[in-house]
Amino acid sequence: MSIPVTDTLELRKARGAFFTPDVVARYVTEWAVRSCDDQVLEPSCGEAAFLVEAGHRLRALGATGALASQLHGAEIHASSAQVALGRVRREGFDARVRVGDFLAEEPRQYYDAVIGNPPYVRYQDFTGEARVTAKRAALRAGVTLTGLASSWAAFTVHAAMHVRSGGRLGLVLPAEMLNVNYAAPIRSFLMREFARVRLVLFTERVFPGVMEDVVLLLAEGRGRGSARHCEVLQAHNGESLAGLTEIDVRRWTPPAHDRWSSALLDVDAAGPYSELLESDDVVMLEEWGDTTLGMVTGNNAYFALSTAQVLEHGLSAEDVVPVSPPGSRHLRNLSFSKTALAAMSEAGERTWLFRPHEPSAAAQRYIALGEASEVHRAYKCRVRDPWWQVPFQRPADLLLTYMNADTPRLCANLAGVHHLNSVHGLYLRPGLRGMGRGLLALASLNSVSLLGAELVGRSYGGGVLKLEPREADRWPVPSPRLVDERAARLRQVRRRVRALVVTGRVFDASELVDDALFGDRVSLSSWVAMRRGRARLHDRRVSRSKSR
């Protein structure tokens, strides 16, 4: 019976189907399929990019016949399965493609090579029975996934469970596999299950029109020992894969309980960076204090007000509190002063937060105005009582930008303003407030911290580097002891650093801070390597944002 082809771009996106460029499928397949007798599985086979390449590979290795007994696929979407079979047959061979949910199948360790591109559905859309099935599939292998896991995570584990002893797993995975917290059990599972794990990283985007970055996972020797290190290869794009050789492979030992972001670092930068992280001179930001999200209003246009709006509505001083205006452009200096706040207020920026405790008559009228505009029906407003009272936080000691084109910035909150969720607040530990408010923003502009930000943060569309509070906790910064010890030298360079930062020359400023903090403790060649490493990571995320 003919199955009508009803697939659309929207439907493919909903189930996470992004079809793989031929050059990528070919590279993975030629690595994974090594004998004319190999049994090959492409789960979630879509349009059979890997099955087609596997057929050609088997033929090149001496296989004969239709190959249906060696080429197997699984596909949840019946129309795509029909397309897959048609494409394979047009290439001159045959395959067996099962229609159904691959994750619901009992795994069988039968295949020499399991290759493919797992569906990628973010956790927000990966719900209901599909999520239950995925978590159950991962648990079969002893892997527990959190509610934040996207679809590829369980799929990777389940695919690995179909690899026979000594066999190979070759997958195209989202690059978040390297750095998201929920992928930690996946990373551990791969190192435990396979004798060798290879990662192929890209400096440019591989999928035209798709913002998500990818990494190739090439794991072999299942059940024949655990890998102690990863082999890392760097490619520019899919077309450059063919030029990679074994000479380009470098060994990298992943940290036992941390992300794999440092796999992106060149060897010459990784050495001195790791040494400084292990020294007493560098600590994680959480040793200085607690980083928190800003206040969530539910409607900044209503709650964040300019001075003119406060006067227009007749609000009293008890109805509003001073706030850092939405956004973070004004926090690119070393401090945010009362003078700067006054200047922004005079310029019409929204420097006040409507946050009455006991509303004045004017505030009551403003609340009624909000209800007339249905502001109270927004989710964040609807779930709090009263809806117009934004959850309060005391002013933070420093403000931390978290959406960054260049690098995250700490800014001393000398104006004593509250902060919205467009920035984070750092609340320093007792005993560190004086030194931290005075010098931490300056001290954080060193090359180690700038490089570390690229590794602990996450890159998003447009090349933006995002730093969430949990990631900020792990941001490497100078230790309180080192800052105290080098306080005089930091103060000597502060004016010059500020002048450079104000004109956007933050990376030039960092060299002054490096010298003030570390002096001759680190060799010039190490500084050059770390600065180059930071620049490469920065350029990598920016260039990938431009690739389509």
Coordinates of C-alpha atoms in Angstrom, one line a residue:
M1 CA 0.0 0.0 0.0
S2 CA 1.3 3.4 -0.9
I3 CA 1.8 5.8 2.1
P4 CA 1.1 9.4 1.2
V5 CA 4.1 11.8 1.7
T6 CA 2.7 14.4 4.1
D7 CA 5.9 15.6 5.8
T8 CA 6.5 19.3 6.2
L9 CA 9.3 21.5 7.5
E10 CA 7.2 22.3 10.6
L11 CA 6.6 18.6 11.3
R12 CA 10.2 17.7 10.8
K13 CA 11.3 20.5 13.2
A14 CA 8.7 19.4 15.8
R15 CA 10.2 15.9 16.0
G16 CA 13.8 17.1 15.8
A17 CA 14.5 15.9 12.3
F18 CA 17.4 17.8 10.7
F19 CA 18.8 15.9 7.7
T20 CA 22.5 15.4 7.5
P21 CA 24.8 16.8 4.8
D22 CA 26.2 14.0 2.6
V23 CA 29.8 14.9 3.4
V24 CA 29.2 14.5 7.1
A25 CA 27.3 11.2 6.7
R26 CA 30.1 9.9 4.5
Y27 CA 32.8 10.7 6.9
V28 CA 31.1 9.1 9.9
T29 CA 30.2 6.0 7.8
E30 CA 33.7 5.5 6.4
W31 CA 35.0 5.6 9.9
A32 CA 32.4 3.2 11.3
V33 CA 32.0 0.6 8.6
R34 CA 35.2 -1.4 8.2
S35 CA 34.3 -4.8 6.8
C36 CA 32.1 -6.1 3.9
D37 CA 30.3 -8.2 6.5
D38 CA 29.4 -5.4 8.9
Q39 CA 25.8 -5.2 10.2
V40 CA 24.8 -1.5 10.1
L41 CA 21.9 0.3 11.8
E42 CA 20.7 3.9 11.2
P43 CA 18.1 4.7 13.9
S44 CA 15.9 7.7 13.1
C45 CA 17.0 7.3 9.5
G46 CA 15.0 10.1 8.0
E47 CA 16.0 10.3 4.4
A48 CA 18.6 7.5 4.8
A49 CA 21.7 9.7 4.5
F50 CA 23.7 7.1 6.5
L51 CA 22.2 4.0 5.0
V52 CA 23.0 5.2 1.5
E53 CA 26.6 5.9 2.5
A54 CA 26.8 2.6 4.3
G55 CA 25.6 0.8 1.1
H56 CA 28.4 2.4 -0.9
R57 CA 30.9 1.7 1.8
L58 CA 30.0 -2.0 2.0
R59 CA 30.2 -2.3 -1.8
A60 CA 33.6 -0.6 -1.8
L61 CA 34.7 -3.2 0.8
G62 CA 33.6 -6.1 -1.4
A63 CA 30.0 -6.7 -0.3
T64 CA 27.6 -8.0 -3.0
G65 CA 23.9 -8.5 -3.4
A66 CA 21.0 -6.2 -2.3
L67 CA 22.5 -5.8 1.2
A68 CA 19.0 -5.8 2.9
S69 CA 20.3 -8.3 5.5
Q70 CA 23.1 -5.8 6.5
L71 CA 21.4 -2.4 6.2
H72 CA 18.8 -1.7 8.8
G73 CA 17.0 1.4 9.8
A74 CA 14.4 2.7 12.2
E75 CA 12.1 5.7 11.7
I76 CA 9.1 6.9 13.7
H77 CA 7.6 8.8 10.7
A78 CA 6.1 6.4 8.1
S79 CA 6.3 8.9 5.3
S80 CA 10.1 9.4 5.9
A81 CA 10.6 5.7 6.1
Q82 CA 9.1 5.3 2.6
V83 CA 11.3 8.1 1.3
A84 CA 14.3 6.4 3.0
L85 CA 13.6 3.0 1.3
G86 CA 13.0 4.7 -2.1
R87 CA 16.4 6.5 -1.9
V88 CA 18.3 3.4 -0.9
R89 CA 16.8 1.4 -3.8
R90 CA 17.5 4.2 -6.3
E91 CA 21.2 3.8 -5.3
G92 CA 21.1 0.1 -6.3
F93 CA 20.7 -1.8 -3.0
D94 CA 18.0 -2.5 -0.4
A95 CA 17.4 -2.1 3.4
R96 CA 15.0 -3.0 6.1
V97 CA 13.4 0.0 7.8
R98 CA 11.2 -0.5 10.8
V99 CA 8.5 2.1 11.4
G100 CA 8.0 2.9 15.1
D101 CA 9.5 4.6 18.1
F102 CA 13.2 3.4 18.3
L103 CA 13.3 4.3 22.0
A104 CA 10.5 1.9 22.7
E105 CA 12.3 -1.1 21.2
E106 CA 14.2 -3.5 23.4
P107 CA 17.9 -3.1 22.6
R108 CA 19.8 -5.9 21.0
Q109 CA 23.6 -5.9 20.8
Y110 CA 23.7 -7.0 17.2
Y111 CA 25.3 -4.3 15.1
D112 CA 28.9 -3.7 14.2
A113 CA 28.1 0.0 13.4
V114 CA 25.3 2.2 14.7
I115 CA 25.4 5.5 12.8
G116 CA 23.1 8.5 12.4
N117 CA 21.8 11.8 13.5
P118 CA 19.6 11.5 16.5
P119 CA 16.5 13.8 16.7
Y120 CA 17.0 17.0 18.5
V121 CA 14.0 18.2 20.5
R122 CA 14.6 20.7 23.3
Y123 CA 13.3 19.7 26.7
Q124 CA 10.5 22.4 26.6
D125 CA 8.9 20.5 23.7
F126 CA 10.0 17.0 24.7
T127 CA 7.1 16.1 26.9
G128 CA 4.5 13.5 27.7
E129 CA 4.8 9.9 26.6
A130 CA 7.8 10.7 24.5
R131 CA 9.8 11.8 27.5
V132 CA 8.6 8.9 29.6
T133 CA 9.7 6.4 26.9
A134 CA 13.1 8.2 26.5
K135 CA 13.8 8.1 30.3
R136 CA 12.9 4.4 30.4
A137 CA 15.2 3.7 27.5
A138 CA 18.1 5.4 29.2
L139 CA 17.4 3.6 32.5
R140 CA 17.9 0.3 30.8
A141 CA 21.5 1.2 30.5
G142 CA 21.7 2.5 34.1
V143 CA 21.6 6.2 33.0
T144 CA 19.3 8.6 34.8
L145 CA 18.3 11.7 32.9
T146 CA 17.0 14.9 34.4
G147 CA 13.9 16.8 33.2
L148 CA 16.1 19.2 31.3
A149 CA 17.4 16.5 28.9
S150 CA 16.7 17.0 25.2
S151 CA 15.7 14.1 23.0
W152 CA 19.3 13.3 21.7
A153 CA 20.5 12.2 25.2
A154 CA 18.4 9.1 25.7
F155 CA 18.7 8.3 22.0
T156 CA 22.5 8.2 22.3
V157 CA 22.4 5.8 25.1
H158 CA 19.8 3.6 23.5
A159 CA 21.8 3.6 20.2
A160 CA 24.9 2.5 22.0
M161 CA 23.0 -0.4 23.5
H162 CA 22.5 -1.8 20.0
V163 CA 26.3 -2.0 19.4
R164 CA 27.8 -5.5 19.7
S165 CA 31.0 -6.2 21.6
G166 CA 33.8 -4.4 19.9
G167 CA 31.5 -2.4 17.7
R168 CA 31.3 1.2 16.8
L169 CA 28.9 4.2 17.4
G170 CA 29.1 7.2 15.1
L171 CA 26.6 10.0 15.8
V172 CA 26.1 13.6 14.9
L173 CA 25.2 15.3 18.2
P174 CA 24.5 18.9 19.3
A175 CA 27.6 20.5 20.7
E176 CA 25.8 21.1 24.0
M177 CA 26.8 17.5 24.7
L178 CA 30.1 19.0 25.7
N179 CA 28.9 21.6 28.2
V180 CA 25.4 21.1 29.5
N181 CA 25.0 19.7 33.0
Y182 CA 22.3 17.2 32.1
A183 CA 24.7 15.5 29.7
A184 CA 27.1 14.5 32.5
P185 CA 25.7 11.0 32.8
I186 CA 25.9 10.6 29.0
R187 CA 29.5 11.6 29.0
S188 CA 30.3 9.2 31.8
F189 CA 28.4 6.4 30.1
L190 CA 30.3 6.8 26.8
M191 CA 33.7 6.8 28.6
R192 CA 32.7 3.7 30.6
E193 CA 31.2 1.7 27.7
F194 CA 33.8 2.3 25.0
A195 CA 37.5 1.7 24.8
R196 CA 38.1 4.7 22.5
V197 CA 36.1 7.9 22.2
R198 CA 36.8 10.4 19.5
L199 CA 35.3 13.9 19.1
V200 CA 35.3 15.9 15.9
L201 CA 34.7 19.6 16.5
F202 CA 33.8 22.4 14.0
T203 CA 34.7 26.0 13.9
E204 CA 31.8 26.8 11.5
R205 CA 28.2 25.6 11.5
V206 CA 27.5 22.4 9.6
F207 CA 23.8 22.4 9.0
P208 CA 22.7 25.2 6.6
G209 CA 20.0 27.4 8.2
V210 CA 20.3 25.7 11.6
M211 CA 21.7 27.7 14.5
E212 CA 22.6 24.6 16.6
D213 CA 26.3 23.7 16.6
V214 CA 27.3 20.0 16.3
V215 CA 30.0 17.6 17.3
L216 CA 30.7 14.2 15.8
L217 CA 30.9 11.4 18.4
L218 CA 33.0 8.4 17.2
A219 CA 33.2 5.7 19.9
E220 CA 34.6 2.2 19.3
G221 CA 35.4 -1.0 21.2
R222 CA 32.2 -1.3 23.1
G223 CA 32.6 -3.6 26.1
R224 CA 36.4 -3.8 25.7
G225 CA 37.6 -1.5 28.4
S226 CA 36.9 2.1 29.4
A227 CA 38.4 5.0 27.7
R228 CA 40.8 7.1 29.8
H229 CA 41.1 10.0 27.4
C230 CA 39.4 11.4 24.3
E231 CA 40.8 11.8 20.8
V232 CA 40.0 15.3 19.5
L233 CA 40.0 16.5 15.9
Q234 CA 39.2 20.0 14.7
A235 CA 37.5 20.7 11.4
H236 CA 36.3 24.0 9.8
N237 CA 33.2 22.6 8.3
G238 CA 31.7 19.5 6.7
E239 CA 33.7 19.9 3.5
S240 CA 37.0 20.0 5.4
L241 CA 36.4 16.6 7.0
A242 CA 38.0 14.7 4.1
G243 CA 41.3 16.4 4.7
L244 CA 41.6 15.3 8.4
T245 CA 44.3 12.6 9.1
E246 CA 45.5 10.8 12.2
I247 CA 48.3 13.3 12.4
D248 CA 45.6 15.9 13.4
V249 CA 44.4 13.9 16.4
R250 CA 45.3 15.1 19.8
R251 CA 44.8 13.4 23.1
W252 CA 42.7 15.1 25.7
T253 CA 41.8 13.9 29.2
P254 CA 38.3 15.0 30.2
P255 CA 37.8 16.2 33.8
A256 CA 36.3 13.6 36.0
H257 CA 33.3 15.7 37.2
D258 CA 33.1 18.6 34.9
R259 CA 32.0 19.6 31.4
W260 CA 34.0 18.8 28.3
S261 CA 34.2 22.4 27.1
S262 CA 38.0 22.4 27.6
A263 CA 38.2 19.9 24.6
L264 CA 37.9 23.1 22.5
L265 CA 41.2 24.4 23.8
D266 CA 44.5 24.0 22.0
V267 CA 47.2 22.1 23.8
D268 CA 49.4 25.1 24.2
A269 CA 46.7 27.1 26.0
A270 CA 45.3 24.1 28.0
G271 CA 48.5 23.5 29.9
P272 CA 49.1 26.9 31.5
Y273 CA 45.3 27.4 32.0
S274 CA 45.0 24.1 33.9
E275 CA 48.1 25.0 36.0
L276 CA 46.6 28.3 37.1
L277 CA 43.2 26.6 37.9
E278 CA 45.0 24.2 40.1
S279 CA 47.0 26.9 41.9
D280 CA 46.0 28.9 45.0
D281 CA 45.9 32.1 42.8
V282 CA 42.6 31.2 41.1
V283 CA 39.3 30.2 42.6
M284 CA 35.7 29.8 41.4
L285 CA 33.5 32.8 41.7
E286 CA 31.3 31.1 44.3
E287 CA 34.2 31.4 46.8
W288 CA 33.7 35.2 46.7
G289 CA 29.9 35.0 47.1
D290 CA 26.5 33.9 45.8
T291 CA 25.3 34.7 42.3
T292 CA 21.6 35.1 41.9
L293 CA 19.1 35.8 39.2
G294 CA 17.6 39.3 39.1
M295 CA 14.0 40.2 39.9
V296 CA 11.4 38.9 37.4
T297 CA 8.6 41.5 36.9
G298 CA 6.5 39.7 34.3
N299 CA 6.2 43.0 32.4
N300 CA 9.2 45.4 32.4
A301 CA 7.3 47.9 30.3
Y302 CA 4.8 48.3 33.2
F303 CA 7.1 47.9 36.2
A304 CA 10.3 49.6 35.1
L305 CA 9.6 53.4 35.0
S306 CA 11.5 56.5 34.0
T307 CA 11.5 59.5 36.3
A308 CA 9.1 61.2 33.9
Q309 CA 6.6 58.3 34.2
V310 CA 6.9 58.4 38.0
L311 CA 6.0 62.1 38.0
E312 CA 3.3 61.6 35.4
H313 CA 1.5 59.1 37.6
G314 CA 2.2 61.0 40.8
L315 CA 3.9 58.1 42.5
S316 CA 5.6 58.7 45.8
A317 CA 9.0 57.7 46.9
E318 CA 7.5 54.8 48.9
D319 CA 6.0 53.4 45.6
V320 CA 9.2 52.9 43.8
V321 CA 12.8 51.7 44.3
P322 CA 15.9 52.5 42.3
V323 CA 16.8 49.9 39.8
S324 CA 19.5 49.1 37.2
P325 CA 17.7 49.9 33.9
P326 CA 16.7 46.8 31.8
G327 CA 19.7 45.5 29.8
S328 CA 23.4 45.6 30.6
R329 CA 25.0 48.0 28.2
H330 CA 25.5 50.5 31.1
L331 CA 27.4 47.9 33.1
R332 CA 30.4 47.7 30.9
N333 CA 32.5 49.8 33.2
L334 CA 34.2 48.8 36.4
S335 CA 31.5 50.3 38.5
F336 CA 28.0 51.8 38.3
S337 CA 27.9 54.9 40.4
K338 CA 25.1 57.2 41.8
T339 CA 26.3 59.8 39.3
A340 CA 25.9 57.4 36.4
L341 CA 22.5 56.4 37.7
A342 CA 21.4 60.1 37.9
A343 CA 22.7 60.7 34.3
M344 CA 20.7 57.7 33.0
S345 CA 17.6 58.9 34.9
E346 CA 17.9 62.4 33.4
A347 CA 18.3 60.9 30.0
G348 CA 14.9 59.2 30.3
E349 CA 16.1 55.6 31.1
R350 CA 13.9 53.4 33.3
T351 CA 15.7 53.7 36.6
W352 CA 12.7 53.1 38.9
L353 CA 10.9 49.9 39.8
F354 CA 7.2 50.1 40.7
R355 CA 7.3 48.2 43.9
P356 CA 4.9 49.6 46.6
H357 CA 4.6 47.9 50.0
E358 CA 1.5 49.8 51.0
P359 CA 0.3 51.5 47.8
S360 CA -0.4 55.2 47.9
A361 CA -3.6 56.5 46.3
A362 CA -1.5 57.2 43.2
A363 CA -0.1 53.7 43.3
Q364 CA -3.6 52.3 43.5
R365 CA -4.6 54.2 40.4
Y366 CA -1.5 52.8 38.6
I367 CA -2.4 49.3 39.7
A368 CA -5.9 49.8 38.3
L369 CA -4.4 51.0 35.1
G370 CA -2.3 47.8 34.9
E371 CA -5.4 45.7 35.4
A372 CA -7.2 47.6 32.7
S373 CA -4.3 46.7 30.4
E374 CA -4.4 43.1 31.7
V375 CA -0.9 43.2 33.0
H376 CA -2.0 41.1 35.9
R377 CA -2.8 38.2 33.6
A378 CA 0.8 37.7 32.6
Y379 CA 2.1 34.4 34.0
K380 CA 4.6 35.8 36.6
C381 CA 2.0 38.3 37.7
R382 CA -0.8 35.8 37.9
V383 CA 1.0 33.4 40.2
R384 CA 1.9 35.9 42.9
D385 CA -0.2 37.7 45.5
P386 CA -0.6 40.6 45.2
W387 CA 0.2 40.5 41.5
W388 CA 1.8 44.0 41.5
Q389 CA 4.4 43.3 44.2
V390 CA 7.6 42.0 42.5
P391 CA 9.6 39.6 44.7
F392 CA 12.2 41.7 46.4
Q393 CA 15.9 41.3 46.6
R394 CA 18.3 43.6 48.4
P395 CA 20.9 45.4 46.2
A396 CA 23.8 43.2 45.2
D397 CA 27.4 44.1 45.8
L398 CA 28.3 43.6 42.2
L399 CA 26.2 43.2 39.0
L400 CA 27.2 40.5 36.5
T401 CA 26.3 40.7 32.8
Y402 CA 25.1 37.4 31.4
M403 CA 24.4 38.0 27.7
N404 CA 27.7 39.0 26.2
A405 CA 29.2 39.7 22.8
D406 CA 32.7 39.9 24.1
T407 CA 33.0 38.6 27.7
P408 CA 31.1 38.7 31.0
R409 CA 31.7 41.8 33.1
L410 CA 31.5 42.3 36.8
C411 CA 30.5 45.9 37.8
A412 CA 30.6 47.2 41.4
N413 CA 27.1 48.4 42.4
L414 CA 28.1 51.7 44.0
A415 CA 24.7 53.2 43.2
G416 CA 23.1 50.6 45.4
V417 CA 20.4 49.7 42.9
H418 CA 18.2 46.7 42.7
H419 CA 18.6 44.5 39.6
L420 CA 16.2 42.9 37.1
N421 CA 16.7 39.5 35.5
S422 CA 18.6 41.1 32.6
V423 CA 21.7 40.8 34.9
H424 CA 22.8 38.7 37.8
G425 CA 23.7 39.9 41.3
L426 CA 26.8 38.9 43.2
Y427 CA 26.4 39.0 47.0
L428 CA 29.8 38.9 48.6
R429 CA 30.6 36.8 51.6
P430 CA 31.2 38.5 55.0
G431 CA 34.7 39.8 55.2
L432 CA 35.1 40.2 51.4
R433 CA 32.7 43.0 50.8
G434 CA 35.2 45.9 51.1
M435 CA 37.8 44.3 48.9
G436 CA 35.4 42.7 46.5
R437 CA 33.4 45.9 45.8
G438 CA 36.6 47.8 45.3
L439 CA 38.7 45.4 43.3
L440 CA 37.0 42.3 42.1
A441 CA 35.5 43.8 38.9
L442 CA 39.0 45.1 38.0
A443 CA 40.7 41.8 38.9
S444 CA 38.2 39.7 36.9
L445 CA 39.5 41.3 33.7
N446 CA 42.5 39.0 33.5
S447 CA 43.3 36.6 30.7
V448 CA 42.6 33.5 32.8
S449 CA 39.1 34.6 33.7
L450 CA 38.4 35.8 30.1
L451 CA 39.4 32.4 28.8
G452 CA 37.5 30.6 31.5
A453 CA 34.3 32.5 30.7
E454 CA 34.4 31.0 27.2
L455 CA 34.6 27.6 28.7
V456 CA 32.0 27.8 31.4
G457 CA 29.5 29.9 29.5
R458 CA 27.3 28.8 26.6
S459 CA 27.2 30.2 23.1
Y460 CA 23.8 31.1 21.6
G461 CA 22.5 32.4 18.3
G462 CA 24.2 35.5 17.2
G463 CA 27.5 34.6 18.9
V464 CA 26.3 35.7 22.3
L465 CA 28.0 34.1 25.4
K466 CA 25.5 33.4 28.1
L467 CA 26.4 32.9 31.8
E468 CA 23.7 31.5 34.1
P469 CA 24.2 31.7 37.9
R470 CA 25.3 28.1 38.2
E471 CA 27.8 28.6 35.4
A472 CA 28.9 31.9 37.0
D473 CA 29.6 29.9 40.3
R474 CA 32.3 28.0 38.3
W475 CA 33.8 31.0 36.6
P476 CA 37.6 31.1 37.4
V477 CA 38.6 34.4 39.0
P478 CA 41.6 35.6 41.1
S479 CA 41.5 34.4 44.7
P480 CA 40.7 36.8 47.6
R481 CA 44.3 36.2 48.9
L482 CA 45.8 37.1 45.5
V483 CA 43.7 40.2 45.1
D484 CA 44.5 41.3 48.7
E485 CA 48.2 40.7 48.1
R486 CA 48.2 42.6 44.8
A487 CA 45.7 45.4 45.8
A488 CA 48.3 48.2 45.5
R489 CA 49.3 47.2 42.0
L490 CA 45.7 46.8 40.9
R491 CA 44.9 50.3 42.1
Q492 CA 47.9 51.6 40.2
V493 CA 46.5 50.3 36.9
R494 CA 42.8 51.0 37.6
R495 CA 42.6 54.4 35.8
R496 CA 44.3 53.0 32.6
V497 CA 42.2 49.9 32.6
R498 CA 39.0 52.0 33.0
A499 CA 40.0 54.2 30.1
L500 CA 40.6 51.1 27.9
V501 CA 37.4 49.4 29.0
V502 CA 35.3 52.5 28.3
T503 CA 36.5 52.6 24.7
G504 CA 35.8 48.9 24.2
R505 CA 39.4 47.7 24.4
V506 CA 38.8 45.1 27.2
F507 CA 41.3 42.6 25.9
D508 CA 44.1 45.3 25.9
A509 CA 43.0 46.1 29.4
S510 CA 43.4 42.5 30.4
E511 CA 47.1 42.6 29.7
L512 CA 47.5 45.3 32.3
V513 CA 45.5 43.3 34.8
D514 CA 47.6 40.2 34.1
D515 CA 50.8 42.0 34.9
A516 CA 49.4 43.6 38.1
L517 CA 48.0 40.3 39.4
F518 CA 50.5 37.7 38.4
G519 CA 53.6 39.7 37.6
D520 CA 56.4 37.2 36.6
R521 CA 54.6 34.1 38.1
V522 CA 53.4 33.2 34.6
S523 CA 55.7 33.1 31.5
L524 CA 55.1 35.4 28.6
S525 CA 54.7 32.4 26.3
S526 CA 51.9 31.0 28.6
W527 CA 50.1 34.4 28.5
V528 CA 50.4 34.5 24.7
A529 CA 49.0 31.0 24.4
M530 CA 46.1 31.6 26.8
R531 CA 45.2 34.9 25.1
R532 CA 45.4 33.2 21.7
G533 CA 43.2 30.4 23.0
R534 CA 40.6 32.9 24.3
A535 CA 40.6 34.7 20.9
R536 CA 40.1 31.5 19.0
L537 CA 37.1 30.5 21.2
H538 CA 35.7 34.0 20.8
D539 CA 36.2 34.0 17.1
R540 CA 34.8 30.5 16.9
R541 CA 31.4 31.4 18.4
V542 CA 31.2 34.6 16.4
S543 CA 32.0 32.9 13.1
R544 CA 29.6 30.1 13.7
S545 CA 26.8 32.7 14.4
K546 CA 27.5 34.0 10.9
S547 CA 27.5 30.6 9.2
R548 CA 24.2 29.5 7.6

